[in-house]
Amino acid sequence: MTHPLFSIVQLEFRGPAVPIPIDRMPLSVTFAHESGGRITVPGFWDGGDRYLVRFCPELEGGWEWSSESDAPELALGTGRFVVGEARHGEHGPVRVAATFHFVHADGTPFRPVGGTVYNWLHQDEPLHGETVEAVAAAGFNKLRFMVFPQAGGYVEHFPALLPFERGADGRHDVTKPVFEFFRRLDESVARLASRGIEAEVLIFNAYDNGCFGLDTLTEDEDAVYLRYLVARLSAHANVWWSLCNEFDILDRPIERWDAAGALLAALDPHHHLRSIHNWVRLYDHTRPWVTHASVQLGQATEGFGRASLLRDAYLKPVLLDEIKYEGDVPERWGHLTGQQLVHQFWIATVSGCYASHGESFVLDDGSLHIVEGGRMRGQAPARLAFLRRLLEQVPGPGLDPVDDWWDPAFVAGVPRQVYLQYLGRQAPASWTFRLPQGRHGDRLQVGDRFEVDIIDTWNMTVAPVPGAFVLTEVGRNDAYAAGAAPVELPKGEALVLRIRRVP
Amino acid sequence: MTHPLFSIVQLEFRGPAVPIPIDRMPLSVTFAHESGGRITVPGFWDGGDRYLVRFCPELEGGWEWSSESDAPELALGTGRFVVGEARHGEHGPVRVAATFHFVHADGTPFRPVGGTVYNWLHQDEPLHGETVEAVAAAGFNKLRFMVFPQAGGYVEHFPALLPFERGADGRHDVTKPVFEFFRRLDESVARLASRGIEAEVLIFNAYDNGCFGLDTLTEDEDAVYLRYLVARLSAHANVWWSLCNEFDILDRPIERWDAAGALLAALDPHHHLRSIHNWVRLYDHTRPWVTHASVQLGQATEGFGRASLLRDAYLKPVLLDEIKYEGDVPERWGHLTGQQLVHQFWIATVSGCYASHGESFVLDDGSLHIVEGGRMRGQAPARLAFLRRLLEQVPGPGLDPVDDWWDPAFVAGVPRQVYLQYLGRQAPASWTFRLPQGRHGDRLQVGDRFEVDIIDTWNMTVAPVPGAFVLTEVGRNDAYAAGAAPVELPKGEALVLRIRRVP
């Protein structure tokens, strides 16, 4: 019997009767592939005398393993197993590709169109499960959620289940995990995976507000938690790490975040994606531990030509993880129209970036979807699913601004294959064929033939323009099809032109 | 007799009859201030048996010096001198202040409004001197120019004087500087200083085009040149270092630039500002050796809300050193109208950044002002001098976007003191008083009184609005003066509103 590729291999050990405190690594297991590759994975305590090691194999074929530990009960274990094909639809962990984009371990491109439900983990059934179904039905392929619960505005539900037992002094004792809490976390991540959703795990957050005391852990205690969390979750192929949400609300020196991020990178044997999300001060996303920039900046997607500067600066993928929400709360972050949110997603897209969705209509209980989840009410999700389907049709890792120095039309694309030009919330009455000649990739040539689709981003239609456009003039910066009549457009709609080269 | 603060102290030594090759440091001199501070400055060969050490004192009072060298003739020299007040108008080297701005060593703010004449150093008289006068008359306070000459389009004059002698193989011998060349460079930097102009020295460039062979030096040869250049020029208070212009045109690994920049930082005893300027790929300006981001990006100043993202990313001053030029060449970088260039300067200004000027009208000889200098023909310089005078009136180190997360009006200012709101190239007919409440610095309060000036950026007028505006409502993000009538504006002009708090 073979084990499926990208699925968790879990090894269970019986350890000493007196548990090893989790500020020490109880054991590690080295997995050796027949081709010679080796990966050492930390184990973790799962209560009583039970210790687990979880591993996500990324290569088919024969594997051997052997354990190491200071505890004789856990040391010197060995075994072997064979890994076969992945289960249908499983593509492995997501990694950075082509500087600005993402790809699964098996080479399948991943285009994030994600949702946000901060307190999802801390909701009871049936809401917890309904949220997963709603996110999947909306077509989102990633969900941002927090491990530590949130207090503060719009939070109406406070969980009884917290991650650590409390010591005699009332403080959290991070050496004593609450296993029920972490098993629920395991199951929640797996539940997302079962619906094809990446689990973006927000490790710390800035919303404790004196309610739980989880933001008063010391740096050493944070590190204990981080080691435990990584050992438990890392073998889930769909995990992404976000070190903190709105890190700069917390009054901590930046060096503490640098160190925690570097520790996270060092700990994770499966090298999941790593980021940190800001409030008003951007983190230095050029740091080596950061795999992609996770940016909150309200105005970054409100106009053309902004977000791409963050790509230029960081030379990493840019995820605009908080571009304000569709909803009806009075705060300025929470009352975008569906049209405006979809507009901002398209701006992000032609900027070569990605964005995340959130919804903030006030619910019956006074809470918001971004806090507790449930079904969605907004008009944006259907249009974002449509956007995602269009992204899935792009060849290669993703869309880049074609002429990132100066393109008045802000065309994104894959040079000489496909181009997307977003005309903004209100398209003009017509468009004359023109493409930018960028400085990267294949160069446009006189004689290249293109077909054009008019895509209505709100009404979700794709209308081919009859005929083809043949390049007659290719200049240093622009290419034209002389003689082609201007394309008539449904004026005033939020349109994208898709321009594809054909034989 | 005292020596003026910020002026060059030059010590002259007679060395060995056989010159020390300049890939070795011939001597160093340690300068010790009476307060205990010590600075060690490298010396350099100036031809024959003459060796010089140049030092720029930044403290008044008594100084002692002593020399060290492997050559007995240069070692064990000692002396003392007293430094008094600076000469009128001299403020010392420019350094970074308040994260995003600049200040002289004596605390005087420096607001760069600079010009660009790449090949200025390589022009003959009277053009060389006329350029300095033209730049000074235009009100510019910085000039970008290259040490190595340029070949290529629009270059009509090729200098006979090059920085190094050639060896028997025809290659440049960097161990043998052409002293006439470097003395001319010394004098040129001093000439700029005498007119109050910072000298931005572009150390390498990407425009050799096989003409001079100066871009084929090895990394070791580059380092010899860098050591020599720094030893010669560093004591000039007005020096800024720009490691390369359009570095990414050259086919070199980024690590070579990283190493050269780190070497530059390590070599310079006076810690001048250091940057590197790009073509289409931005350098990682978060590197420790970089003091400020020098960015070329055509579209960064064409719309609001773009350039400030570079501040957010780099957390350093941002100089947009090539935002296209006022002129009439067909290339897209060289035919801005004066109005458009001034517009882009104002966009840069309210983005909390700085920009540089260049002019590209085709001259009688086929060249351009940005290449060879001379008098300026454009309409922008007078308006940029006006802009600079307004910047000089800003209290503190400089203007920052007040609400950098999301301000639809993109107001820049010094919180609760002064605000500038640029209304773009075509102002509306009226404006209703409103200020953003940012998250940094002093908070606006109900009762705060403001006066408003209407500044016409093109016609260079400042018109006070009668009366005062008193805050009646201060919300989380905005402040209003209820009851104040809308301010009528000269519709269609390129206006800035200056809003100053008054007692």
mmCIF file with all atom_site columns, N, CA and C in Angstrom, chain A residues 279-282 284 286 296-299 302 304-306 309-310 312-315 324 332 403-407 410 439 477, chain B residues 279-282 284 286 296-299 302 304-306 309-310 312-315 324 332 403-407 410 439 477:
data_model
loop_
_atom_site.group_PDB
_atom_site.id
_atom_site.type_symbol
_atom_site.label_atom_id
_atom_site.label_alt_id
_atom_site.label_comp_id
_atom_site.label_asym_id
_atom_site.label_entity_id
_atom_site.label_seq_id
_atom_site.pdbx_PDB_ins_code
_atom_site.Cartn_x
_atom_site.Cartn_y
_atom_site.Cartn_z
_atom_site.occupancy
_atom_site.B_iso_or_equiv
_atom_site.pdbx_formal_charge
_atom_site.auth_seq_id
_atom_site.auth_comp_id
_atom_site.auth_asym_id
_atom_site.auth_atom_id
_atom_site.pdbx_PDB_model_num
ATOM 1   N N  . TRP A 1 279 ? -0.456  47.230 9.997   1.00 0.00 ? 279 TRP A N  1
ATOM 2   C CA . TRP A 1 279 ? -1.546  48.195 10.185  1.00 0.00 ? 279 TRP A CA 1
ATOM 3   C C  . TRP A 1 279 ? -1.200  49.437 9.358   1.00 0.00 ? 279 TRP A C  1
ATOM 4   N N  . VAL A 1 280 ? -0.382  50.358 9.900   1.00 0.00 ? 280 VAL A N  1
ATOM 5   C CA . VAL A 1 280 ? -0.044  51.554 9.108   1.00 0.00 ? 280 VAL A CA 1
ATOM 6   C C  . VAL A 1 280 ? 1.437   51.647 8.751   1.00 0.00 ? 280 VAL A C  1
ATOM 7   N N  . ARG A 1 281 ? 2.278   50.832 9.360   1.00 0.00 ? 281 ARG A N  1
ATOM 8   C CA . ARG A 1 281 ? 3.693   50.851 9.015   1.00 0.00 ? 281 ARG A CA 1
ATOM 9   C C  . ARG A 1 281 ? 4.066   49.548 8.323   1.00 0.00 ? 281 ARG A C  1
ATOM 10  N N  . LEU A 1 282 ? 4.541   49.645 7.104   1.00 0.00 ? 282 LEU A N  1
ATOM 11  C CA . LEU A 1 282 ? 4.887   48.428 6.376   1.00 0.00 ? 282 LEU A CA 1
ATOM 12  C C  . LEU A 1 282 ? 6.139   47.790 6.984   1.00 0.00 ? 282 LEU A C  1
ATOM 13  N N  . ASP A 1 284 ? 9.586   45.544 6.639   1.00 0.00 ? 284 ASP A N  1
ATOM 14  C CA . ASP A 1 284 ? 10.588  45.464 5.579   1.00 0.00 ? 284 ASP A CA 1
ATOM 15  C C  . ASP A 1 284 ? 10.511  44.071 4.946   1.00 0.00 ? 284 ASP A C  1
ATOM 16  N N  . THR A 1 286 ? 11.755  42.949 2.375   1.00 0.00 ? 286 THR A N  1
ATOM 17  C CA . THR A 1 286 ? 12.957  42.413 1.725   1.00 0.00 ? 286 THR A CA 1
ATOM 18  C C  . THR A 1 286 ? 13.704  41.447 2.652   1.00 0.00 ? 286 THR A C  1
ATOM 19  N N  . GLN A 1 296 ? -1.228  45.860 4.049   1.00 0.00 ? 296 GLN A N  1
ATOM 20  C CA . GLN A 1 296 ? -2.443  46.647 4.188   1.00 0.00 ? 296 GLN A CA 1
ATOM 21  C C  . GLN A 1 296 ? -2.105  48.087 3.854   1.00 0.00 ? 296 GLN A C  1
ATOM 22  N N  . LEU A 1 297 ? -2.824  48.657 2.904   1.00 0.00 ? 297 LEU A N  1
ATOM 23  C CA . LEU A 1 297 ? -2.599  50.062 2.567   1.00 0.00 ? 297 LEU A CA 1
ATOM 24  C C  . LEU A 1 297 ? -3.825  50.508 1.774   1.00 0.00 ? 297 LEU A C  1
ATOM 25  N N  . GLY A 1 298 ? -4.692  51.237 2.434   1.00 0.00 ? 298 GLY A N  1
ATOM 26  C CA . GLY A 1 298 ? -6.014  51.517 1.889   1.00 0.00 ? 298 GLY A CA 1
ATOM 27  C C  . GLY A 1 298 ? -6.005  52.020 0.464   1.00 0.00 ? 298 GLY A C  1
ATOM 28  N N  . GLN A 1 299 ? -5.060  52.923 0.166   1.00 0.00 ? 299 GLN A N  1
ATOM 29  C CA . GLN A 1 299 ? -5.135  53.579 -1.137  1.00 0.00 ? 299 GLN A CA 1
ATOM 30  C C  . GLN A 1 299 ? -4.367  52.841 -2.232  1.00 0.00 ? 299 GLN A C  1
ATOM 31  N N  . GLU A 1 302 ? -6.622  51.822 -5.093  1.00 0.00 ? 302 GLU A N  1
ATOM 32  C CA . GLU A 1 302 ? -7.680  52.749 -5.518  1.00 0.00 ? 302 GLU A CA 1
ATOM 33  C C  . GLU A 1 302 ? -7.355  53.432 -6.831  1.00 0.00 ? 302 GLU A C  1
ATOM 34  N N  . PHE A 1 304 ? -4.635  53.261 -10.515 1.00 0.00 ? 304 PHE A N  1
ATOM 35  C CA . PHE A 1 304 ? -3.646  52.529 -11.296 1.00 0.00 ? 304 PHE A CA 1
ATOM 36  C C  . PHE A 1 304 ? -2.232  52.972 -10.899 1.00 0.00 ? 304 PHE A C  1
ATOM 37  N N  . GLY A 1 305 ? -1.285  52.080 -11.109 1.00 0.00 ? 305 GLY A N  1
ATOM 38  C CA . GLY A 1 305 ? 0.124   52.454 -11.010 1.00 0.00 ? 305 GLY A CA 1
ATOM 39  C C  . GLY A 1 305 ? 0.661   52.576 -9.609  1.00 0.00 ? 305 GLY A C  1
ATOM 40  N N  . ARG A 1 306 ? -0.102  52.144 -8.650  1.00 0.00 ? 306 ARG A N  1
ATOM 41  C CA . ARG A 1 306 ? 0.384   52.242 -7.269  1.00 0.00 ? 306 ARG A CA 1
ATOM 42  C C  . ARG A 1 306 ? 0.973   50.916 -6.789  1.00 0.00 ? 306 ARG A C  1
ATOM 43  N N  . LEU A 1 309 ? 4.380   49.427 -7.598  1.00 0.00 ? 309 LEU A N  1
ATOM 44  C CA . LEU A 1 309 ? 5.615   49.958 -7.011  1.00 0.00 ? 309 LEU A CA 1
ATOM 45  C C  . LEU A 1 309 ? 6.088   49.088 -5.856  1.00 0.00 ? 309 LEU A C  1
ATOM 46  N N  . LEU A 1 310 ? 5.161   48.434 -5.186  1.00 0.00 ? 310 LEU A N  1
ATOM 47  C CA . LEU A 1 310 ? 5.566   47.539 -4.097  1.00 0.00 ? 310 LEU A CA 1
ATOM 48  C C  . LEU A 1 310 ? 6.274   46.302 -4.656  1.00 0.00 ? 310 LEU A C  1
ATOM 49  N N  . ASP A 1 312 ? 8.062   46.427 -7.386  1.00 0.00 ? 312 ASP A N  1
ATOM 50  C CA . ASP A 1 312 ? 9.368   46.965 -7.778  1.00 0.00 ? 312 ASP A CA 1
ATOM 51  C C  . ASP A 1 312 ? 10.303  47.068 -6.576  1.00 0.00 ? 312 ASP A C  1
ATOM 52  N N  . ALA A 1 313 ? 9.715   47.456 -5.444  1.00 0.00 ? 313 ALA A N  1
ATOM 53  C CA . ALA A 1 313 ? 10.551  47.664 -4.263  1.00 0.00 ? 313 ALA A CA 1
ATOM 54  C C  . ALA A 1 313 ? 10.959  46.341 -3.625  1.00 0.00 ? 313 ALA A C  1
ATOM 55  N N  . TYR A 1 314 ? 10.030  45.393 -3.556  1.00 0.00 ? 314 TYR A N  1
ATOM 56  C CA . TYR A 1 314 ? 10.310  44.167 -2.805  1.00 0.00 ? 314 TYR A CA 1
ATOM 57  C C  . TYR A 1 314 ? 10.857  43.038 -3.664  1.00 0.00 ? 314 TYR A C  1
ATOM 58  N N  . LEU A 1 315 ? 10.569  43.054 -4.948  1.00 0.00 ? 315 LEU A N  1
ATOM 59  C CA . LEU A 1 315 ? 10.938  41.934 -5.825  1.00 0.00 ? 315 LEU A CA 1
ATOM 60  C C  . LEU A 1 315 ? 10.463  40.605 -5.252  1.00 0.00 ? 315 LEU A C  1
ATOM 61  N N  . LYS A 1 324 ? -9.748  47.188 2.317   1.00 0.00 ? 324 LYS A N  1
ATOM 62  C CA . LYS A 1 324 ? -11.077 47.567 2.802   1.00 0.00 ? 324 LYS A CA 1
ATOM 63  C C  . LYS A 1 324 ? -12.109 46.504 2.387   1.00 0.00 ? 324 LYS A C  1
ATOM 64  N N  . ARG A 1 332 ? -14.286 53.681 7.973   1.00 0.00 ? 332 ARG A N  1
ATOM 65  C CA . ARG A 1 332 ? -13.944 53.844 6.556   1.00 0.00 ? 332 ARG A CA 1
ATOM 66  C C  . ARG A 1 332 ? -13.381 52.582 5.926   1.00 0.00 ? 332 ARG A C  1
ATOM 67  N N  . ASP A 1 403 ? 4.879   46.932 -19.327 1.00 0.00 ? 403 ASP A N  1
ATOM 68  C CA . ASP A 1 403 ? 5.866   48.023 -19.362 1.00 0.00 ? 403 ASP A CA 1
ATOM 69  C C  . ASP A 1 403 ? 5.781   48.723 -18.016 1.00 0.00 ? 403 ASP A C  1
ATOM 70  N N  . ASP A 1 404 ? 6.591   48.275 -17.064 1.00 0.00 ? 404 ASP A N  1
ATOM 71  C CA . ASP A 1 404 ? 6.416   48.767 -15.702 1.00 0.00 ? 404 ASP A CA 1
ATOM 72  C C  . ASP A 1 404 ? 7.115   50.104 -15.469 1.00 0.00 ? 404 ASP A C  1
ATOM 73  N N  . TRP A 1 405 ? 7.756   50.625 -16.500 1.00 0.00 ? 405 TRP A N  1
ATOM 74  C CA . TRP A 1 405 ? 8.371   51.945 -16.348 1.00 0.00 ? 405 TRP A CA 1
ATOM 75  C C  . TRP A 1 405 ? 7.356   53.045 -16.608 1.00 0.00 ? 405 TRP A C  1
ATOM 76  N N  . TRP A 1 406 ? 6.589   52.852 -17.685 1.00 0.00 ? 406 TRP A N  1
ATOM 77  C CA . TRP A 1 406 ? 5.597   53.876 -18.001 1.00 0.00 ? 406 TRP A CA 1
ATOM 78  C C  . TRP A 1 406 ? 4.642   53.362 -19.054 1.00 0.00 ? 406 TRP A C  1
ATOM 79  N N  . ASP A 1 407 ? 3.508   52.876 -18.641 1.00 0.00 ? 407 ASP A N  1
ATOM 80  C CA . ASP A 1 407 ? 2.470   52.479 -19.579 1.00 0.00 ? 407 ASP A CA 1
ATOM 81  C C  . ASP A 1 407 ? 1.200   53.213 -19.190 1.00 0.00 ? 407 ASP A C  1
ATOM 82  N N  . PHE A 1 410 ? -1.508  50.738 -18.420 1.00 0.00 ? 410 PHE A N  1
ATOM 83  C CA . PHE A 1 410 ? -1.290  49.773 -17.346 1.00 0.00 ? 410 PHE A CA 1
ATOM 84  C C  . PHE A 1 410 ? -1.705  48.352 -17.747 1.00 0.00 ? 410 PHE A C  1
ATOM 85  N N  . ARG A 1 439 ? 10.029  45.385 -21.586 1.00 0.00 ? 439 ARG A N  1
ATOM 86  C CA . ARG A 1 439 ? 11.454  45.073 -21.681 1.00 0.00 ? 439 ARG A CA 1
ATOM 87  C C  . ARG A 1 439 ? 11.759  43.644 -21.249 1.00 0.00 ? 439 ARG A C  1
ATOM 88  N N  . ASN A 1 477 ? 8.223   51.187 -27.797 1.00 0.00 ? 477 ASN A N  1
ATOM 89  C CA . ASN A 1 477 ? 7.406   51.049 -26.596 1.00 0.00 ? 477 ASN A CA 1
ATOM 90  C C  . ASN A 1 477 ? 5.973   50.595 -26.845 1.00 0.00 ? 477 ASN A C  1
ATOM 91  N N  . TRP B 1 279 ? 17.759  51.838 -13.933 1.00 0.00 ? 279 TRP B N  1
ATOM 92  C CA . TRP B 1 279 ? 17.100  51.991 -15.227 1.00 0.00 ? 279 TRP B CA 1
ATOM 93  C C  . TRP B 1 279 ? 15.677  51.440 -15.082 1.00 0.00 ? 279 TRP B C  1
ATOM 94  N N  . VAL B 1 280 ? 15.474  50.129 -15.226 1.00 0.00 ? 280 VAL B N  1
ATOM 95  C CA . VAL B 1 280 ? 14.112  49.593 -15.088 1.00 0.00 ? 280 VAL B CA 1
ATOM 96  C C  . VAL B 1 280 ? 13.951  48.642 -13.893 1.00 0.00 ? 280 VAL B C  1
ATOM 97  N N  . ARG B 1 281 ? 15.029  48.220 -13.288 1.00 0.00 ? 281 ARG B N  1
ATOM 98  C CA . ARG B 1 281 ? 14.920  47.360 -12.116 1.00 0.00 ? 281 ARG B CA 1
ATOM 99  C C  . ARG B 1 281 ? 15.389  48.113 -10.885 1.00 0.00 ? 281 ARG B C  1
ATOM 100 N N  . LEU B 1 282 ? 14.518  48.297 -9.916  1.00 0.00 ? 282 LEU B N  1
ATOM 101 C CA . LEU B 1 282 ? 14.903  49.031 -8.719  1.00 0.00 ? 282 LEU B CA 1
ATOM 102 C C  . LEU B 1 282 ? 15.905  48.217 -7.904  1.00 0.00 ? 282 LEU B C  1
ATOM 103 N N  . ASP B 1 284 ? 17.606  47.159 -4.289  1.00 0.00 ? 284 ASP B N  1
ATOM 104 C CA . ASP B 1 284 ? 17.020  46.966 -2.959  1.00 0.00 ? 284 ASP B CA 1
ATOM 105 C C  . ASP B 1 284 ? 17.549  48.063 -2.032  1.00 0.00 ? 284 ASP B C  1
ATOM 106 N N  . THR B 1 286 ? 16.673  48.955 0.756   1.00 0.00 ? 286 THR B N  1
ATOM 107 C CA . THR B 1 286 ? 16.730  48.701 2.202   1.00 0.00 ? 286 THR B CA 1
ATOM 108 C C  . THR B 1 286 ? 18.134  48.281 2.648   1.00 0.00 ? 286 THR B C  1
ATOM 109 N N  . GLN B 1 296 ? 14.467  55.806 -10.561 1.00 0.00 ? 296 GLN B N  1
ATOM 110 C CA . GLN B 1 296 ? 13.891  56.179 -11.837 1.00 0.00 ? 296 GLN B CA 1
ATOM 111 C C  . GLN B 1 296 ? 12.667  55.301 -12.071 1.00 0.00 ? 296 GLN B C  1
ATOM 112 N N  . LEU B 1 297 ? 11.540  55.928 -12.300 1.00 0.00 ? 297 LEU B N  1
ATOM 113 C CA . LEU B 1 297 ? 10.328  55.154 -12.587 1.00 0.00 ? 297 LEU B CA 1
ATOM 114 C C  . LEU B 1 297 ? 9.338   56.137 -13.193 1.00 0.00 ? 297 LEU B C  1
ATOM 115 N N  . GLY B 1 298 ? 9.195   56.049 -14.504 1.00 0.00 ? 298 GLY B N  1
ATOM 116 C CA . GLY B 1 298 ? 8.467   57.072 -15.255 1.00 0.00 ? 298 GLY B CA 1
ATOM 117 C C  . GLY B 1 298 ? 7.118   57.425 -14.681 1.00 0.00 ? 298 GLY B C  1
ATOM 118 N N  . GLN B 1 299 ? 6.368   56.414 -14.262 1.00 0.00 ? 299 GLN B N  1
ATOM 119 C CA . GLN B 1 299 ? 4.993   56.700 -13.883 1.00 0.00 ? 299 GLN B CA 1
ATOM 120 C C  . GLN B 1 299 ? 4.820   57.052 -12.405 1.00 0.00 ? 299 GLN B C  1
ATOM 121 N N  . GLU B 1 302 ? 3.321   60.481 -11.944 1.00 0.00 ? 302 GLU B N  1
ATOM 122 C CA . GLU B 1 302 ? 2.253   60.916 -12.858 1.00 0.00 ? 302 GLU B CA 1
ATOM 123 C C  . GLU B 1 302 ? 0.885   60.901 -12.212 1.00 0.00 ? 302 GLU B C  1
ATOM 124 N N  . PHE B 1 304 ? -1.311  60.727 -8.184  1.00 0.00 ? 304 PHE B N  1
ATOM 125 C CA . PHE B 1 304 ? -1.232  60.787 -6.730  1.00 0.00 ? 304 PHE B CA 1
ATOM 126 C C  . PHE B 1 304 ? -1.123  59.370 -6.153  1.00 0.00 ? 304 PHE B C  1
ATOM 127 N N  . GLY B 1 305 ? -0.546  59.277 -4.977  1.00 0.00 ? 305 GLY B N  1
ATOM 128 C CA . GLY B 1 305 ? -0.607  58.034 -4.217  1.00 0.00 ? 305 GLY B CA 1
ATOM 129 C C  . GLY B 1 305 ? 0.350   56.961 -4.672  1.00 0.00 ? 305 GLY B C  1
ATOM 130 N N  . ARG B 1 306 ? 1.256   57.302 -5.562  1.00 0.00 ? 306 ARG B N  1
ATOM 131 C CA . ARG B 1 306 ? 2.195   56.273 -6.025  1.00 0.00 ? 306 ARG B CA 1
ATOM 132 C C  . ARG B 1 306 ? 3.532   56.362 -5.276  1.00 0.00 ? 306 ARG B C  1
ATOM 133 N N  . LEU B 1 309 ? 4.372   55.144 -1.779  1.00 0.00 ? 309 LEU B N  1
ATOM 134 C CA . LEU B 1 309 ? 4.523   53.712 -1.482  1.00 0.00 ? 309 LEU B CA 1
ATOM 135 C C  . LEU B 1 309 ? 5.996   53.326 -1.391  1.00 0.00 ? 309 LEU B C  1
ATOM 136 N N  . LEU B 1 310 ? 6.836   54.041 -2.128  1.00 0.00 ? 310 LEU B N  1
ATOM 137 C CA . LEU B 1 310 ? 8.266   53.747 -2.046  1.00 0.00 ? 310 LEU B CA 1
ATOM 138 C C  . LEU B 1 310 ? 8.818   54.170 -0.677  1.00 0.00 ? 310 LEU B C  1
ATOM 139 N N  . ASP B 1 312 ? 7.013   54.077 2.029   1.00 0.00 ? 312 ASP B N  1
ATOM 140 C CA . ASP B 1 312 ? 6.489   53.034 2.919   1.00 0.00 ? 312 ASP B CA 1
ATOM 141 C C  . ASP B 1 312 ? 7.353   51.776 2.864   1.00 0.00 ? 312 ASP B C  1
ATOM 142 N N  . ALA B 1 313 ? 7.800   51.460 1.644   1.00 0.00 ? 313 ALA B N  1
ATOM 143 C CA . ALA B 1 313 ? 8.570   50.226 1.473   1.00 0.00 ? 313 ALA B CA 1
ATOM 144 C C  . ALA B 1 313 ? 9.986   50.375 2.015   1.00 0.00 ? 313 ALA B C  1
ATOM 145 N N  . TYR B 1 314 ? 10.614  51.527 1.745   1.00 0.00 ? 314 TYR B N  1
ATOM 146 C CA . TYR B 1 314 ? 12.035  51.652 2.072   1.00 0.00 ? 314 TYR B CA 1
ATOM 147 C C  . TYR B 1 314 ? 12.296  52.267 3.442   1.00 0.00 ? 314 TYR B C  1
ATOM 148 N N  . LEU B 1 315 ? 11.363  53.034 3.950   1.00 0.00 ? 315 LEU B N  1
ATOM 149 C CA . LEU B 1 315 ? 11.574  53.775 5.201   1.00 0.00 ? 315 LEU B CA 1
ATOM 150 C C  . LEU B 1 315 ? 12.880  54.578 5.144   1.00 0.00 ? 315 LEU B C  1
ATOM 151 N N  . LYS B 1 324 ? 11.478  61.899 -16.161 1.00 0.00 ? 324 LYS B N  1
ATOM 152 C CA . LYS B 1 324 ? 11.407  62.401 -17.533 1.00 0.00 ? 324 LYS B CA 1
ATOM 153 C C  . LYS B 1 324 ? 11.754  63.895 -17.543 1.00 0.00 ? 324 LYS B C  1
ATOM 154 N N  . ARG B 1 332 ? 10.374  59.026 -25.381 1.00 0.00 ? 332 ARG B N  1
ATOM 155 C CA . ARG B 1 332 ? 9.299   59.327 -24.432 1.00 0.00 ? 332 ARG B CA 1
ATOM 156 C C  . ARG B 1 332 ? 9.805   59.892 -23.117 1.00 0.00 ? 332 ARG B C  1
ATOM 157 N N  . ASP B 1 403 ? -2.027  61.425 6.209   1.00 0.00 ? 403 ASP B N  1
ATOM 158 C CA . ASP B 1 403 ? -2.717  60.151 6.437   1.00 0.00 ? 403 ASP B CA 1
ATOM 159 C C  . ASP B 1 403 ? -2.297  59.227 5.312   1.00 0.00 ? 403 ASP B C  1
ATOM 160 N N  . ASP B 1 404 ? -1.234  58.467 5.554   1.00 0.00 ? 404 ASP B N  1
ATOM 161 C CA . ASP B 1 404 ? -0.642  57.711 4.447   1.00 0.00 ? 404 ASP B CA 1
ATOM 162 C C  . ASP B 1 404 ? -1.358  56.388 4.209   1.00 0.00 ? 404 ASP B C  1
ATOM 163 N N  . TRP B 1 405 ? -2.381  56.099 4.985   1.00 0.00 ? 405 TRP B N  1
ATOM 164 C CA . TRP B 1 405 ? -3.144  54.875 4.749   1.00 0.00 ? 405 TRP B CA 1
ATOM 165 C C  . TRP B 1 405 ? -4.209  55.110 3.684   1.00 0.00 ? 405 TRP B C  1
ATOM 166 N N  . TRP B 1 406 ? -4.896  56.258 3.811   1.00 0.00 ? 406 TRP B N  1
ATOM 167 C CA . TRP B 1 406 ? -5.948  56.547 2.838   1.00 0.00 ? 406 TRP B CA 1
ATOM 168 C C  . TRP B 1 406 ? -6.424  57.973 2.992   1.00 0.00 ? 406 TRP B C  1
ATOM 169 N N  . ASP B 1 407 ? -5.896  58.842 2.196   1.00 0.00 ? 407 ASP B N  1
ATOM 170 C CA . ASP B 1 407 ? -6.364  60.220 2.180   1.00 0.00 ? 407 ASP B CA 1
ATOM 171 C C  . ASP B 1 407 ? -6.742  60.541 0.745   1.00 0.00 ? 407 ASP B C  1
ATOM 172 N N  . PHE B 1 410 ? -4.729  63.453 -0.479  1.00 0.00 ? 410 PHE B N  1
ATOM 173 C CA . PHE B 1 410 ? -3.272  63.349 -0.496  1.00 0.00 ? 410 PHE B CA 1
ATOM 174 C C  . PHE B 1 410 ? -2.595  64.592 0.088   1.00 0.00 ? 410 PHE B C  1
ATOM 175 N N  . ARG B 1 439 ? -2.003  59.653 11.781  1.00 0.00 ? 439 ARG B N  1
ATOM 176 C CA . ARG B 1 439 ? -1.701  58.862 12.972  1.00 0.00 ? 439 ARG B CA 1
ATOM 177 C C  . ARG B 1 439 ? -0.352  59.233 13.586  1.00 0.00 ? 439 ARG B C  1
ATOM 178 N N  . ASN B 1 477 ? -10.634 60.544 11.351  1.00 0.00 ? 477 ASN B N  1
ATOM 179 C CA . ASN B 1 477 ? -9.776  60.660 10.174  1.00 0.00 ? 477 ASN B CA 1
ATOM 180 C C  . ASN B 1 477 ? -9.772  62.029 9.510   1.00 0.00 ? 477 ASN B C  1
#
